[in-house]
Amino acid sequence: MQGQKTAFMRPYVLLVAAVAALGGLLFGYDTGVISGAILFITKDFALDTRMQEFTISVVLIGCIVGAAGAGSLADRIGRRLTLFSAGIVFLAGALISAFAPEETTLLIGRFVVGIGIGFSSVVAPLYISEVSPAPVRGGLVSLYQFAITLGILGAYVVDYALAHGGDWRWMLGLAVVPSLILVGGMIVMPESPRYLFKVGHDSRARDELQRIYGSGSAPAAEESSIRESLLVKAGGFEVFANPAVRFALFIGIGLAVLQQVTGINTVIYYGPQIFQLAGVGSAQASILAQALVGTVNCLSTLIAIFFVDRIGRKPLLYAGLAGMFVALAALGFAFAQPHLSGSLSDIALASMMVYVGCFAFSLGPIVWLLISEIFPLPARGIGMSISTLSNWVGNFAVSQFFLTMLHSFGTPATFWIYAALCLVTIVFVRTSVPETKQELLEKISVRAVA
Ligand code: BGC
């Protein structure tokens, strides 16, 4: 325990993880900020409904493209340079969007921002996972999710603060600040020791491992497990011929898709609309309620940071998914009543908070963590790319079809469908996902289901 604490407290490792987590901050900010900005963009550029929807969703198309390319790029030019490139892309996207003279340029800017998000959603957790000592890896990768939630909350606050002047250019442009810090930070951050071993720079890799552990003594064991993992001599997609690697991919895609189809982004993207359905009077009150959702999302992630390496990934997943199930079932129940008023609307609001709070310490951080852990080194870049790509496709599908689902199935049934998918996720975790707590990254075996 003492060793764990020392490793976690090592400022060097914490700093490296925090700089990489800026990729998460930008992910959260850039996906969250559009909900407020769109009102004013619509006015300035006279957008019809179809163009409004496209302005919101074009970022997700960029995310899919970015995530698809990020893994092989990270295998080719390294983790550090890929994250550095993500920073440059974020910077370019923010500037293009903020200065867009008309709608087409804005769409290009938002697409570029999406590519940045796609890059960083693959490489930030991958990099953090690869530079973290095993005993604290879960907490450090969860820091990335914490940064996502901070970014989402920051976006709500910025949108709220700038709403009176309708300053959408500032809303989108402020992402320049964390982008610059990410770019500057990645110039001085180290390369992942695992990547260095992979490309044969052994002595630099050993130095890096030593810096990560400080005076501790893990590097020898760690080095030999990394070397063993590299014995699988296959490059690119060939490595997926191995059944164990294919099974890891099945787990990665499964977790990534389930993280989305259990409905989180209906609340993150459409929160104010749901609050209004639940009887919250004014638009102002809905936005305030949304800020509360953002705060719960952020604070509850701390539970994962502190406990994921102590009690493990799977117990937290079970607890969070059970809470999400109950909250969604209650939300459906509240909406199933003929008149949603008084205590029923309180139940609906409380259910949404519980739902987000439970996601934030389980499926939120732990999916990113597990997909950064389950692939052997030769398959890690591409495996994470494909899993993350599936996450963005799931995100796109849910956010596109949520309103249609409400109209076709009704509000209660929509939330019950998400509730049922939480049960499916519990079964998936039980039957397919290994516990990875405290394991050296290269010792994790996907066949070992605890
Ligand atoms: C998910 C996002 C979601 C966010 C909410 C992330 O882990 O991938 O889709 O918006 O959590 O905090």
mmCIF file of N, CA and C in Angstrom, residues 22-148:
data_model
loop_
_atom_site.group_PDB
_atom_site.id
_atom_site.type_symbol
_atom_site.label_atom_id
_atom_site.label_comp_id
_atom_site.label_asym_id
_atom_site.label_seq_id
_atom_site.Cartn_x
_atom_site.Cartn_y
_atom_site.Cartn_z
ATOM 1 N N LEU A 22 -5.117 16.582 -20.809
ATOM 2 C CA LEU A 22 -5.657 17.776 -21.488
ATOM 3 C C LEU A 22 -6.383 17.387 -22.775
ATOM 4 N N GLY A 23 -5.952 16.277 -23.375
ATOM 5 C CA GLY A 23 -6.666 15.758 -24.550
ATOM 6 C C GLY A 23 -8.112 15.444 -24.172
ATOM 7 N N GLY A 24 -8.314 14.940 -22.949
ATOM 8 C CA GLY A 24 -9.667 14.652 -22.456
ATOM 9 C C GLY A 24 -10.448 15.933 -22.190
ATOM 10 N N LEU A 25 -9.737 16.927 -21.640
ATOM 11 C CA LEU A 25 -10.389 18.206 -21.360
ATOM 12 C C LEU A 25 -10.948 18.805 -22.660
ATOM 13 N N LEU A 26 -10.140 18.737 -23.711
ATOM 14 C CA LEU A 26 -10.574 19.292 -25.003
ATOM 15 C C LEU A 26 -11.708 18.458 -25.605
ATOM 16 N N PHE A 27 -11.634 17.147 -25.426
ATOM 17 C CA PHE A 27 -12.701 16.225 -25.848
ATOM 18 C C PHE A 27 -14.009 16.685 -25.204
ATOM 19 N N GLY A 28 -14.002 16.871 -23.885
ATOM 20 C CA GLY A 28 -15.221 17.258 -23.172
ATOM 21 C C GLY A 28 -15.684 18.648 -23.571
ATOM 22 N N TYR A 29 -14.740 19.582 -23.612
ATOM 23 C CA TYR A 29 -15.109 20.972 -23.915
ATOM 24 C C TYR A 29 -15.707 21.066 -25.324
ATOM 25 N N ASP A 30 -15.004 20.483 -26.280
ATOM 26 C CA ASP A 30 -15.441 20.652 -27.667
ATOM 27 C C ASP A 30 -16.731 19.899 -27.988
ATOM 28 N N THR A 31 -17.005 18.794 -27.283
ATOM 29 C CA THR A 31 -18.287 18.134 -27.538
ATOM 30 C C THR A 31 -19.419 18.858 -26.789
ATOM 31 N N GLY A 32 -19.087 19.503 -25.654
ATOM 32 C CA GLY A 32 -20.135 20.139 -24.841
ATOM 33 C C GLY A 32 -20.496 21.543 -25.304
ATOM 34 N N VAL A 33 -19.520 22.265 -25.843
ATOM 35 C CA VAL A 33 -19.701 23.702 -26.058
ATOM 36 C C VAL A 33 -20.746 24.031 -27.126
ATOM 37 N N ILE A 34 -20.927 23.118 -28.071
ATOM 38 C CA ILE A 34 -21.794 23.422 -29.209
ATOM 39 C C ILE A 34 -23.257 23.594 -28.788
ATOM 40 N N SER A 35 -23.653 22.902 -27.686
ATOM 41 C CA SER A 35 -25.075 22.969 -27.297
ATOM 42 C C SER A 35 -25.504 24.406 -27.008
ATOM 43 N N GLY A 36 -24.616 25.218 -26.435
ATOM 44 C CA GLY A 36 -24.968 26.614 -26.182
ATOM 45 C C GLY A 36 -24.710 27.481 -27.409
ATOM 46 N N ALA A 37 -23.612 27.188 -28.108
ATOM 47 C CA ALA A 37 -23.209 28.039 -29.235
ATOM 48 C C ALA A 37 -24.204 27.967 -30.393
ATOM 49 N N ILE A 38 -24.829 26.799 -30.546
ATOM 50 C CA ILE A 38 -25.667 26.584 -31.741
ATOM 51 C C ILE A 38 -26.821 27.592 -31.842
ATOM 52 N N LEU A 39 -27.330 28.026 -30.689
ATOM 53 C CA LEU A 39 -28.449 28.981 -30.697
ATOM 54 C C LEU A 39 -28.064 30.256 -31.452
ATOM 55 N N PHE A 40 -26.840 30.718 -31.214
ATOM 56 C CA PHE A 40 -26.414 31.999 -31.801
ATOM 57 C C PHE A 40 -25.882 31.805 -33.225
ATOM 58 N N ILE A 41 -25.261 30.642 -33.472
ATOM 59 C CA ILE A 41 -24.790 30.352 -34.838
ATOM 60 C C ILE A 41 -26.010 30.305 -35.769
ATOM 61 N N THR A 42 -27.058 29.651 -35.278
ATOM 62 C CA THR A 42 -28.281 29.528 -36.073
ATOM 63 C C THR A 42 -28.785 30.912 -36.492
ATOM 64 N N LYS A 43 -28.730 31.830 -35.556
ATOM 65 C CA LYS A 43 -29.210 33.190 -35.864
ATOM 66 C C LYS A 43 -28.274 33.868 -36.867
ATOM 67 N N ASP A 44 -26.948 33.840 -36.578
ATOM 68 C CA ASP A 44 -25.991 34.563 -37.436
ATOM 69 C C ASP A 44 -25.963 34.030 -38.865
ATOM 70 N N PHE A 45 -26.011 32.695 -38.998
ATOM 71 C CA PHE A 45 -25.880 32.104 -40.335
ATOM 72 C C PHE A 45 -27.231 31.651 -40.899
ATOM 73 N N ALA A 46 -28.318 32.028 -40.226
ATOM 74 C CA ALA A 46 -29.678 31.683 -40.680
ATOM 75 C C ALA A 46 -29.802 30.206 -41.072
ATOM 76 N N LEU A 47 -29.500 29.323 -40.115
ATOM 77 C CA LEU A 47 -29.511 27.881 -40.411
ATOM 78 C C LEU A 47 -30.918 27.304 -40.296
ATOM 79 N N ASP A 48 -31.256 26.379 -41.215
ATOM 80 C CA ASP A 48 -32.511 25.646 -41.022
ATOM 81 C C ASP A 48 -32.219 24.446 -40.109
ATOM 82 N N THR A 49 -33.276 23.707 -39.753
ATOM 83 C CA THR A 49 -33.108 22.631 -38.768
ATOM 84 C C THR A 49 -32.065 21.607 -39.214
ATOM 85 N N ARG A 50 -32.113 21.271 -40.506
ATOM 86 C CA ARG A 50 -31.204 20.248 -41.010
ATOM 87 C C ARG A 50 -29.737 20.702 -40.853
ATOM 88 N N MET A 51 -29.484 21.961 -41.179
ATOM 89 C CA MET A 51 -28.119 22.470 -41.065
ATOM 90 C C MET A 51 -27.694 22.598 -39.598
ATOM 91 N N GLN A 52 -28.672 22.910 -38.753
ATOM 92 C CA GLN A 52 -28.364 22.967 -37.308
ATOM 93 C C GLN A 52 -27.877 21.601 -36.837
ATOM 94 N N GLU A 53 -28.653 20.567 -37.206
ATOM 95 C CA GLU A 53 -28.293 19.206 -36.776
ATOM 96 C C GLU A 53 -26.924 18.823 -37.306
ATOM 97 N N PHE A 54 -26.667 19.213 -38.555
ATOM 98 C CA PHE A 54 -25.386 18.848 -39.156
ATOM 99 C C PHE A 54 -24.227 19.592 -38.488
ATOM 100 N N THR A 55 -24.479 20.858 -38.124
ATOM 101 C CA THR A 55 -23.430 21.637 -37.445
ATOM 102 C C THR A 55 -23.082 20.983 -36.110
ATOM 103 N N ILE A 56 -24.086 20.398 -35.464
ATOM 104 C CA ILE A 56 -23.825 19.725 -34.180
ATOM 105 C C ILE A 56 -23.110 18.391 -34.406
ATOM 106 N N SER A 57 -23.560 17.645 -35.435
ATOM 107 C CA SER A 57 -23.040 16.274 -35.528
ATOM 108 C C SER A 57 -21.768 16.139 -36.367
ATOM 109 N N VAL A 58 -21.386 17.183 -37.106
ATOM 110 C CA VAL A 58 -20.195 17.039 -37.968
ATOM 111 C C VAL A 58 -18.948 16.726 -37.131
ATOM 112 N N VAL A 59 -18.936 17.202 -35.886
ATOM 113 C CA VAL A 59 -17.789 16.934 -35.022
ATOM 114 C C VAL A 59 -17.645 15.420 -34.784
ATOM 115 N N LEU A 60 -18.787 14.734 -34.667
ATOM 116 C CA LEU A 60 -18.729 13.288 -34.410
ATOM 117 C C LEU A 60 -18.183 12.536 -35.625
ATOM 118 N N ILE A 61 -18.479 13.063 -36.830
ATOM 119 C CA ILE A 61 -17.918 12.424 -38.030
ATOM 120 C C ILE A 61 -16.396 12.598 -38.015
ATOM 121 N N GLY A 62 -15.941 13.784 -37.617
ATOM 122 C CA GLY A 62 -14.500 14.011 -37.474
ATOM 123 C C GLY A 62 -13.898 13.059 -36.449
ATOM 124 N N CYS A 63 -14.615 12.837 -35.343
ATOM 125 C CA CYS A 63 -14.116 11.927 -34.288
ATOM 126 C C CYS A 63 -13.918 10.521 -34.855
ATOM 127 N N ILE A 64 -14.885 10.080 -35.665
ATOM 128 C CA ILE A 64 -14.794 8.733 -36.236
ATOM 129 C C ILE A 64 -13.562 8.642 -37.144
ATOM 130 N N VAL A 65 -13.378 9.656 -37.985
ATOM 131 C CA VAL A 65 -12.214 9.658 -38.892
ATOM 132 C C VAL A 65 -10.910 9.710 -38.089
ATOM 133 N N GLY A 66 -10.866 10.611 -37.100
ATOM 134 C CA GLY A 66 -9.648 10.762 -36.292
ATOM 135 C C GLY A 66 -9.311 9.480 -35.543
ATOM 136 N N ALA A 67 -10.331 8.860 -34.932
ATOM 137 C CA ALA A 67 -10.087 7.635 -34.158
ATOM 138 C C ALA A 67 -9.610 6.517 -35.069
ATOM 139 N N ALA A 68 -10.137 6.477 -36.304
ATOM 140 C CA ALA A 68 -9.749 5.410 -37.232
ATOM 141 C C ALA A 68 -8.258 5.489 -37.567
ATOM 142 N N GLY A 69 -7.733 6.710 -37.667
ATOM 143 C CA GLY A 69 -6.328 6.835 -38.084
ATOM 144 C C GLY A 69 -5.339 6.863 -36.932
ATOM 145 N N ALA A 70 -5.841 7.134 -35.711
ATOM 146 C CA ALA A 70 -4.920 7.441 -34.609
ATOM 147 C C ALA A 70 -4.020 6.275 -34.201
ATOM 148 N N GLY A 71 -4.563 5.060 -34.204
ATOM 149 C CA GLY A 71 -3.786 3.923 -33.707
ATOM 150 C C GLY A 71 -2.568 3.638 -34.568
ATOM 151 N N SER A 72 -2.781 3.588 -35.895
ATOM 152 C CA SER A 72 -1.610 3.285 -36.736
ATOM 153 C C SER A 72 -0.626 4.449 -36.721
ATOM 154 N N LEU A 73 -1.150 5.676 -36.582
ATOM 155 C CA LEU A 73 -0.237 6.823 -36.481
ATOM 156 C C LEU A 73 0.609 6.698 -35.207
ATOM 157 N N ALA A 74 -0.054 6.319 -34.101
ATOM 158 C CA ALA A 74 0.668 6.184 -32.832
ATOM 159 C C ALA A 74 1.702 5.064 -32.893
ATOM 160 N N ASP A 75 1.445 4.048 -33.726
ATOM 161 C CA ASP A 75 2.428 2.975 -33.893
ATOM 162 C C ASP A 75 3.576 3.433 -34.799
ATOM 163 N N ARG A 76 3.273 4.343 -35.712
ATOM 164 C CA ARG A 76 4.302 4.786 -36.664
ATOM 165 C C ARG A 76 5.173 5.906 -36.089
ATOM 166 N N ILE A 77 4.525 7.006 -35.624
ATOM 167 C CA ILE A 77 5.349 8.152 -35.185
ATOM 168 C C ILE A 77 5.494 8.226 -33.666
ATOM 169 N N GLY A 78 4.816 7.330 -32.941
ATOM 170 C CA GLY A 78 4.951 7.316 -31.486
ATOM 171 C C GLY A 78 3.752 7.962 -30.819
ATOM 172 N N ARG A 79 3.606 7.645 -29.519
ATOM 173 C CA ARG A 79 2.455 8.156 -28.763
ATOM 174 C C ARG A 79 2.580 9.655 -28.542
ATOM 175 N N ARG A 80 3.794 10.090 -28.206
ATOM 176 C CA ARG A 80 4.016 11.493 -27.843
ATOM 177 C C ARG A 80 3.712 12.415 -29.030
ATOM 178 N N LEU A 81 4.250 12.068 -30.189
ATOM 179 C CA LEU A 81 4.039 12.930 -31.356
ATOM 180 C C LEU A 81 2.590 12.919 -31.827
ATOM 181 N N THR A 82 1.914 11.794 -31.647
ATOM 182 C CA THR A 82 0.503 11.737 -32.051
ATOM 183 C C THR A 82 -0.328 12.664 -31.163
ATOM 184 N N LEU A 83 -0.008 12.655 -29.868
ATOM 185 C CA LEU A 83 -0.744 13.541 -28.957
ATOM 186 C C LEU A 83 -0.390 15.009 -29.232
ATOM 187 N N PHE A 84 0.862 15.236 -29.580
ATOM 188 C CA PHE A 84 1.284 16.586 -29.987
ATOM 189 C C PHE A 84 0.486 17.016 -31.231
ATOM 190 N N SER A 85 0.365 16.104 -32.205
ATOM 191 C CA SER A 85 -0.395 16.426 -33.419
ATOM 192 C C SER A 85 -1.855 16.701 -33.078
ATOM 193 N N ALA A 86 -2.395 15.924 -32.125
ATOM 194 C CA ALA A 86 -3.789 16.175 -31.720
ATOM 195 C C ALA A 86 -3.927 17.613 -31.246
ATOM 196 N N GLY A 87 -2.936 18.077 -30.463
ATOM 197 C CA GLY A 87 -2.966 19.456 -29.957
ATOM 198 C C GLY A 87 -2.984 20.462 -31.107
ATOM 199 N N ILE A 88 -2.147 20.223 -32.122
ATOM 200 C CA ILE A 88 -2.084 21.131 -33.286
ATOM 201 C C ILE A 88 -3.442 21.130 -34.012
ATOM 202 N N VAL A 89 -4.005 19.931 -34.175
ATOM 203 C CA VAL A 89 -5.289 19.821 -34.878
ATOM 204 C C VAL A 89 -6.389 20.560 -34.081
ATOM 205 N N PHE A 90 -6.396 20.375 -32.741
ATOM 206 C CA PHE A 90 -7.365 21.090 -31.894
ATOM 207 C C PHE A 90 -7.220 22.605 -32.093
ATOM 208 N N LEU A 91 -5.961 23.032 -32.122
ATOM 209 C CA LEU A 91 -5.672 24.459 -32.251
ATOM 210 C C LEU A 91 -6.215 24.984 -33.583
ATOM 211 N N ALA A 92 -5.877 24.281 -34.655
ATOM 212 C CA ALA A 92 -6.333 24.698 -35.986
ATOM 213 C C ALA A 92 -7.863 24.718 -36.036
ATOM 214 N N GLY A 93 -8.480 23.661 -35.516
ATOM 215 C CA GLY A 93 -9.946 23.560 -35.564
ATOM 216 C C GLY A 93 -10.612 24.698 -34.800
ATOM 217 N N ALA A 94 -10.051 25.029 -33.625
ATOM 218 C CA ALA A 94 -10.642 26.108 -32.816
ATOM 219 C C ALA A 94 -10.531 27.431 -33.559
ATOM 220 N N LEU A 95 -9.363 27.678 -34.170
ATOM 221 C CA LEU A 95 -9.172 28.956 -34.877
ATOM 222 C C LEU A 95 -10.069 29.048 -36.106
ATOM 223 N N ILE A 96 -10.116 27.971 -36.896
ATOM 224 C CA ILE A 96 -10.975 27.996 -38.099
ATOM 225 C C ILE A 96 -12.425 28.255 -37.686
ATOM 226 N N SER A 97 -12.894 27.546 -36.633
ATOM 227 C CA SER A 97 -14.296 27.708 -36.214
ATOM 228 C C SER A 97 -14.563 29.130 -35.712
ATOM 229 N N ALA A 98 -13.637 29.629 -34.884
ATOM 230 C CA ALA A 98 -13.894 30.929 -34.258
ATOM 231 C C ALA A 98 -13.901 32.066 -35.284
ATOM 232 N N PHE A 99 -13.093 31.915 -36.348
ATOM 233 C CA PHE A 99 -13.017 33.009 -37.330
ATOM 234 C C PHE A 99 -13.836 32.730 -38.588
ATOM 235 N N ALA A 100 -14.642 31.664 -38.553
ATOM 236 C CA ALA A 100 -15.374 31.278 -39.775
ATOM 237 C C ALA A 100 -16.262 32.415 -40.285
ATOM 238 N N PRO A 101 -16.054 32.846 -41.540
ATOM 239 C CA PRO A 101 -16.891 33.925 -42.049
ATOM 240 C C PRO A 101 -18.275 33.428 -42.474
ATOM 241 N N GLU A 102 -18.380 32.153 -42.795
ATOM 242 C CA GLU A 102 -19.695 31.614 -43.177
ATOM 243 C C GLU A 102 -19.787 30.136 -42.765
ATOM 244 N N GLU A 103 -20.947 29.533 -43.007
ATOM 245 C CA GLU A 103 -21.263 28.210 -42.486
ATOM 246 C C GLU A 103 -20.291 27.111 -42.957
ATOM 247 N N THR A 104 -19.918 27.144 -44.245
ATOM 248 C CA THR A 104 -19.068 26.046 -44.732
ATOM 249 C C THR A 104 -17.733 26.008 -43.988
ATOM 250 N N THR A 105 -17.142 27.183 -43.767
ATOM 251 C CA THR A 105 -15.862 27.213 -43.037
ATOM 252 C C THR A 105 -16.069 26.713 -41.606
ATOM 253 N N LEU A 106 -17.208 27.083 -41.023
ATOM 254 C CA LEU A 106 -17.483 26.610 -39.663
ATOM 255 C C LEU A 106 -17.568 25.079 -39.633
ATOM 256 N N LEU A 107 -18.236 24.519 -40.641
ATOM 257 C CA LEU A 107 -18.358 23.055 -40.692
ATOM 258 C C LEU A 107 -16.981 22.415 -40.811
ATOM 259 N N ILE A 108 -16.113 23.032 -41.633
ATOM 260 C CA ILE A 108 -14.744 22.491 -41.782
ATOM 261 C C ILE A 108 -14.022 22.566 -40.432
ATOM 262 N N GLY A 109 -14.157 23.711 -39.766
ATOM 263 C CA GLY A 109 -13.506 23.882 -38.464
ATOM 264 C C GLY A 109 -13.960 22.832 -37.464
ATOM 265 N N ARG A 110 -15.261 22.581 -37.401
ATOM 266 C CA ARG A 110 -15.794 21.611 -36.447
ATOM 267 C C ARG A 110 -15.368 20.181 -36.821
ATOM 268 N N PHE A 111 -15.262 19.928 -38.115
ATOM 269 C CA PHE A 111 -14.793 18.610 -38.548
ATOM 270 C C PHE A 111 -13.331 18.406 -38.094
ATOM 271 N N VAL A 112 -12.529 19.458 -38.266
ATOM 272 C CA VAL A 112 -11.115 19.377 -37.846
ATOM 273 C C VAL A 112 -11.042 19.159 -36.325
ATOM 274 N N VAL A 113 -11.863 19.887 -35.574
ATOM 275 C CA VAL A 113 -11.901 19.687 -34.114
ATOM 276 C C VAL A 113 -12.213 18.215 -33.812
ATOM 277 N N GLY A 114 -13.156 17.655 -34.572
ATOM 278 C CA GLY A 114 -13.530 16.249 -34.373
ATOM 279 C C GLY A 114 -12.336 15.321 -34.581
ATOM 280 N N ILE A 115 -11.529 15.618 -35.594
ATOM 281 C CA ILE A 115 -10.341 14.781 -35.823
ATOM 282 C C ILE A 115 -9.419 14.845 -34.603
ATOM 283 N N GLY A 116 -9.269 16.047 -34.040
ATOM 284 C CA GLY A 116 -8.450 16.195 -32.823
ATOM 285 C C GLY A 116 -9.006 15.340 -31.685
ATOM 286 N N ILE A 117 -10.332 15.377 -31.530
ATOM 287 C CA ILE A 117 -10.947 14.584 -30.448
ATOM 288 C C ILE A 117 -10.715 13.089 -30.719
ATOM 289 N N GLY A 118 -10.897 12.700 -31.980
ATOM 290 C CA GLY A 118 -10.698 11.296 -32.347
ATOM 291 C C GLY A 118 -9.275 10.844 -32.022
ATOM 292 N N PHE A 119 -8.298 11.648 -32.390
ATOM 293 C CA PHE A 119 -6.888 11.335 -32.083
ATOM 294 C C PHE A 119 -6.699 11.172 -30.581
ATOM 295 N N SER A 120 -7.144 12.200 -29.855
ATOM 296 C CA SER A 120 -6.799 12.182 -28.436
ATOM 297 C C SER A 120 -7.586 11.110 -27.687
ATOM 298 N N SER A 121 -8.795 10.750 -28.175
ATOM 299 C CA SER A 121 -9.542 9.731 -27.438
ATOM 300 C C SER A 121 -8.904 8.349 -27.585
ATOM 301 N N VAL A 122 -8.077 8.179 -28.598
ATOM 302 C CA VAL A 122 -7.317 6.919 -28.701
ATOM 303 C C VAL A 122 -5.997 7.049 -27.934
ATOM 304 N N VAL A 123 -5.283 8.127 -28.193
ATOM 305 C CA VAL A 123 -3.893 8.155 -27.743
ATOM 306 C C VAL A 123 -3.713 8.630 -26.305
ATOM 307 N N ALA A 124 -4.605 9.523 -25.816
ATOM 308 C CA ALA A 124 -4.400 9.986 -24.436
ATOM 309 C C ALA A 124 -4.506 8.830 -23.429
ATOM 310 N N PRO A 125 -5.610 8.029 -23.463
ATOM 311 C CA PRO A 125 -5.637 6.918 -22.497
ATOM 312 C C PRO A 125 -4.536 5.890 -22.749
ATOM 313 N N LEU A 126 -4.220 5.673 -24.028
ATOM 314 C CA LEU A 126 -3.157 4.709 -24.364
ATOM 315 C C LEU A 126 -1.815 5.143 -23.769
ATOM 316 N N TYR A 127 -1.507 6.400 -23.951
ATOM 317 C CA TYR A 127 -0.228 6.947 -23.471
ATOM 318 C C TYR A 127 -0.179 6.922 -21.942
ATOM 319 N N ILE A 128 -1.281 7.377 -21.314
ATOM 320 C CA ILE A 128 -1.277 7.396 -19.838
ATOM 321 C C ILE A 128 -1.104 5.977 -19.307
ATOM 322 N N SER A 129 -1.833 5.037 -19.929
ATOM 323 C CA SER A 129 -1.745 3.654 -19.479
ATOM 324 C C SER A 129 -0.306 3.136 -19.610
ATOM 325 N N GLU A 130 0.354 3.498 -20.692
ATOM 326 C CA GLU A 130 1.703 2.974 -20.939
ATOM 327 C C GLU A 130 2.791 3.632 -20.090
ATOM 328 N N VAL A 131 2.517 4.824 -19.569
ATOM 329 C CA VAL A 131 3.545 5.436 -18.714
ATOM 330 C C VAL A 131 3.261 5.224 -17.219
ATOM 331 N N SER A 132 2.139 4.550 -16.907
ATOM 332 C CA SER A 132 1.767 4.433 -15.488
ATOM 333 C C SER A 132 2.314 3.166 -14.844
ATOM 334 N N PRO A 133 2.810 3.279 -13.609
ATOM 335 C CA PRO A 133 3.138 2.068 -12.860
ATOM 336 C C PRO A 133 1.848 1.277 -12.603
ATOM 337 N N ALA A 134 1.937 -0.048 -12.702
ATOM 338 C CA ALA A 134 0.727 -0.875 -12.601
ATOM 339 C C ALA A 134 -0.157 -0.578 -11.382
ATOM 340 N N PRO A 135 0.418 -0.364 -10.187
ATOM 341 C CA PRO A 135 -0.461 -0.208 -9.014
ATOM 342 C C PRO A 135 -1.352 1.021 -9.065
ATOM 343 N N VAL A 136 -1.012 2.005 -9.897
ATOM 344 C CA VAL A 136 -1.819 3.237 -9.913
ATOM 345 C C VAL A 136 -2.351 3.548 -11.307
ATOM 346 N N ARG A 137 -2.239 2.562 -12.208
ATOM 347 C CA ARG A 137 -2.636 2.819 -13.600
ATOM 348 C C ARG A 137 -4.122 3.200 -13.710
ATOM 349 N N GLY A 138 -4.960 2.529 -12.949
ATOM 350 C CA GLY A 138 -6.402 2.783 -13.032
ATOM 351 C C GLY A 138 -6.737 4.220 -12.651
ATOM 352 N N GLY A 139 -6.135 4.680 -11.567
ATOM 353 C CA GLY A 139 -6.401 6.043 -11.101
ATOM 354 C C GLY A 139 -5.920 7.068 -12.116
ATOM 355 N N LEU A 140 -4.750 6.806 -12.680
ATOM 356 C CA LEU A 140 -4.191 7.792 -13.624
ATOM 357 C C LEU A 140 -4.984 7.843 -14.921
ATOM 358 N N VAL A 141 -5.429 6.683 -15.429
ATOM 359 C CA VAL A 141 -6.249 6.726 -16.659
ATOM 360 C C VAL A 141 -7.621 7.344 -16.339
ATOM 361 N N SER A 142 -8.110 7.130 -15.113
ATOM 362 C CA SER A 142 -9.395 7.749 -14.738
ATOM 363 C C SER A 142 -9.282 9.272 -14.682
ATOM 364 N N LEU A 143 -8.060 9.752 -14.486
ATOM 365 C CA LEU A 143 -7.814 11.197 -14.534
ATOM 366 C C LEU A 143 -8.210 11.756 -15.905
ATOM 367 N N TYR A 144 -8.016 10.924 -16.902
ATOM 368 C CA TYR A 144 -8.400 11.332 -18.264
ATOM 369 C C TYR A 144 -9.914 11.540 -18.342
ATOM 370 N N GLN A 145 -10.686 10.604 -17.763
ATOM 371 C CA GLN A 145 -12.145 10.762 -17.749
ATOM 372 C C GLN A 145 -12.535 11.986 -16.917
ATOM 373 N N PHE A 146 -11.797 12.192 -15.821
ATOM 374 C CA PHE A 146 -12.068 13.371 -14.985
ATOM 375 C C PHE A 146 -11.900 14.645 -15.829
ATOM 376 N N ALA A 147 -10.849 14.649 -16.662
ATOM 377 C CA ALA A 147 -10.615 15.822 -17.518
ATOM 378 C C ALA A 147 -11.749 15.990 -18.530
ATOM 379 N N ILE A 148 -12.276 14.868 -19.057
ATOM 380 C CA ILE A 148 -13.415 14.972 -19.986
ATOM 381 C C ILE A 148 -14.579 15.676 -19.271
#
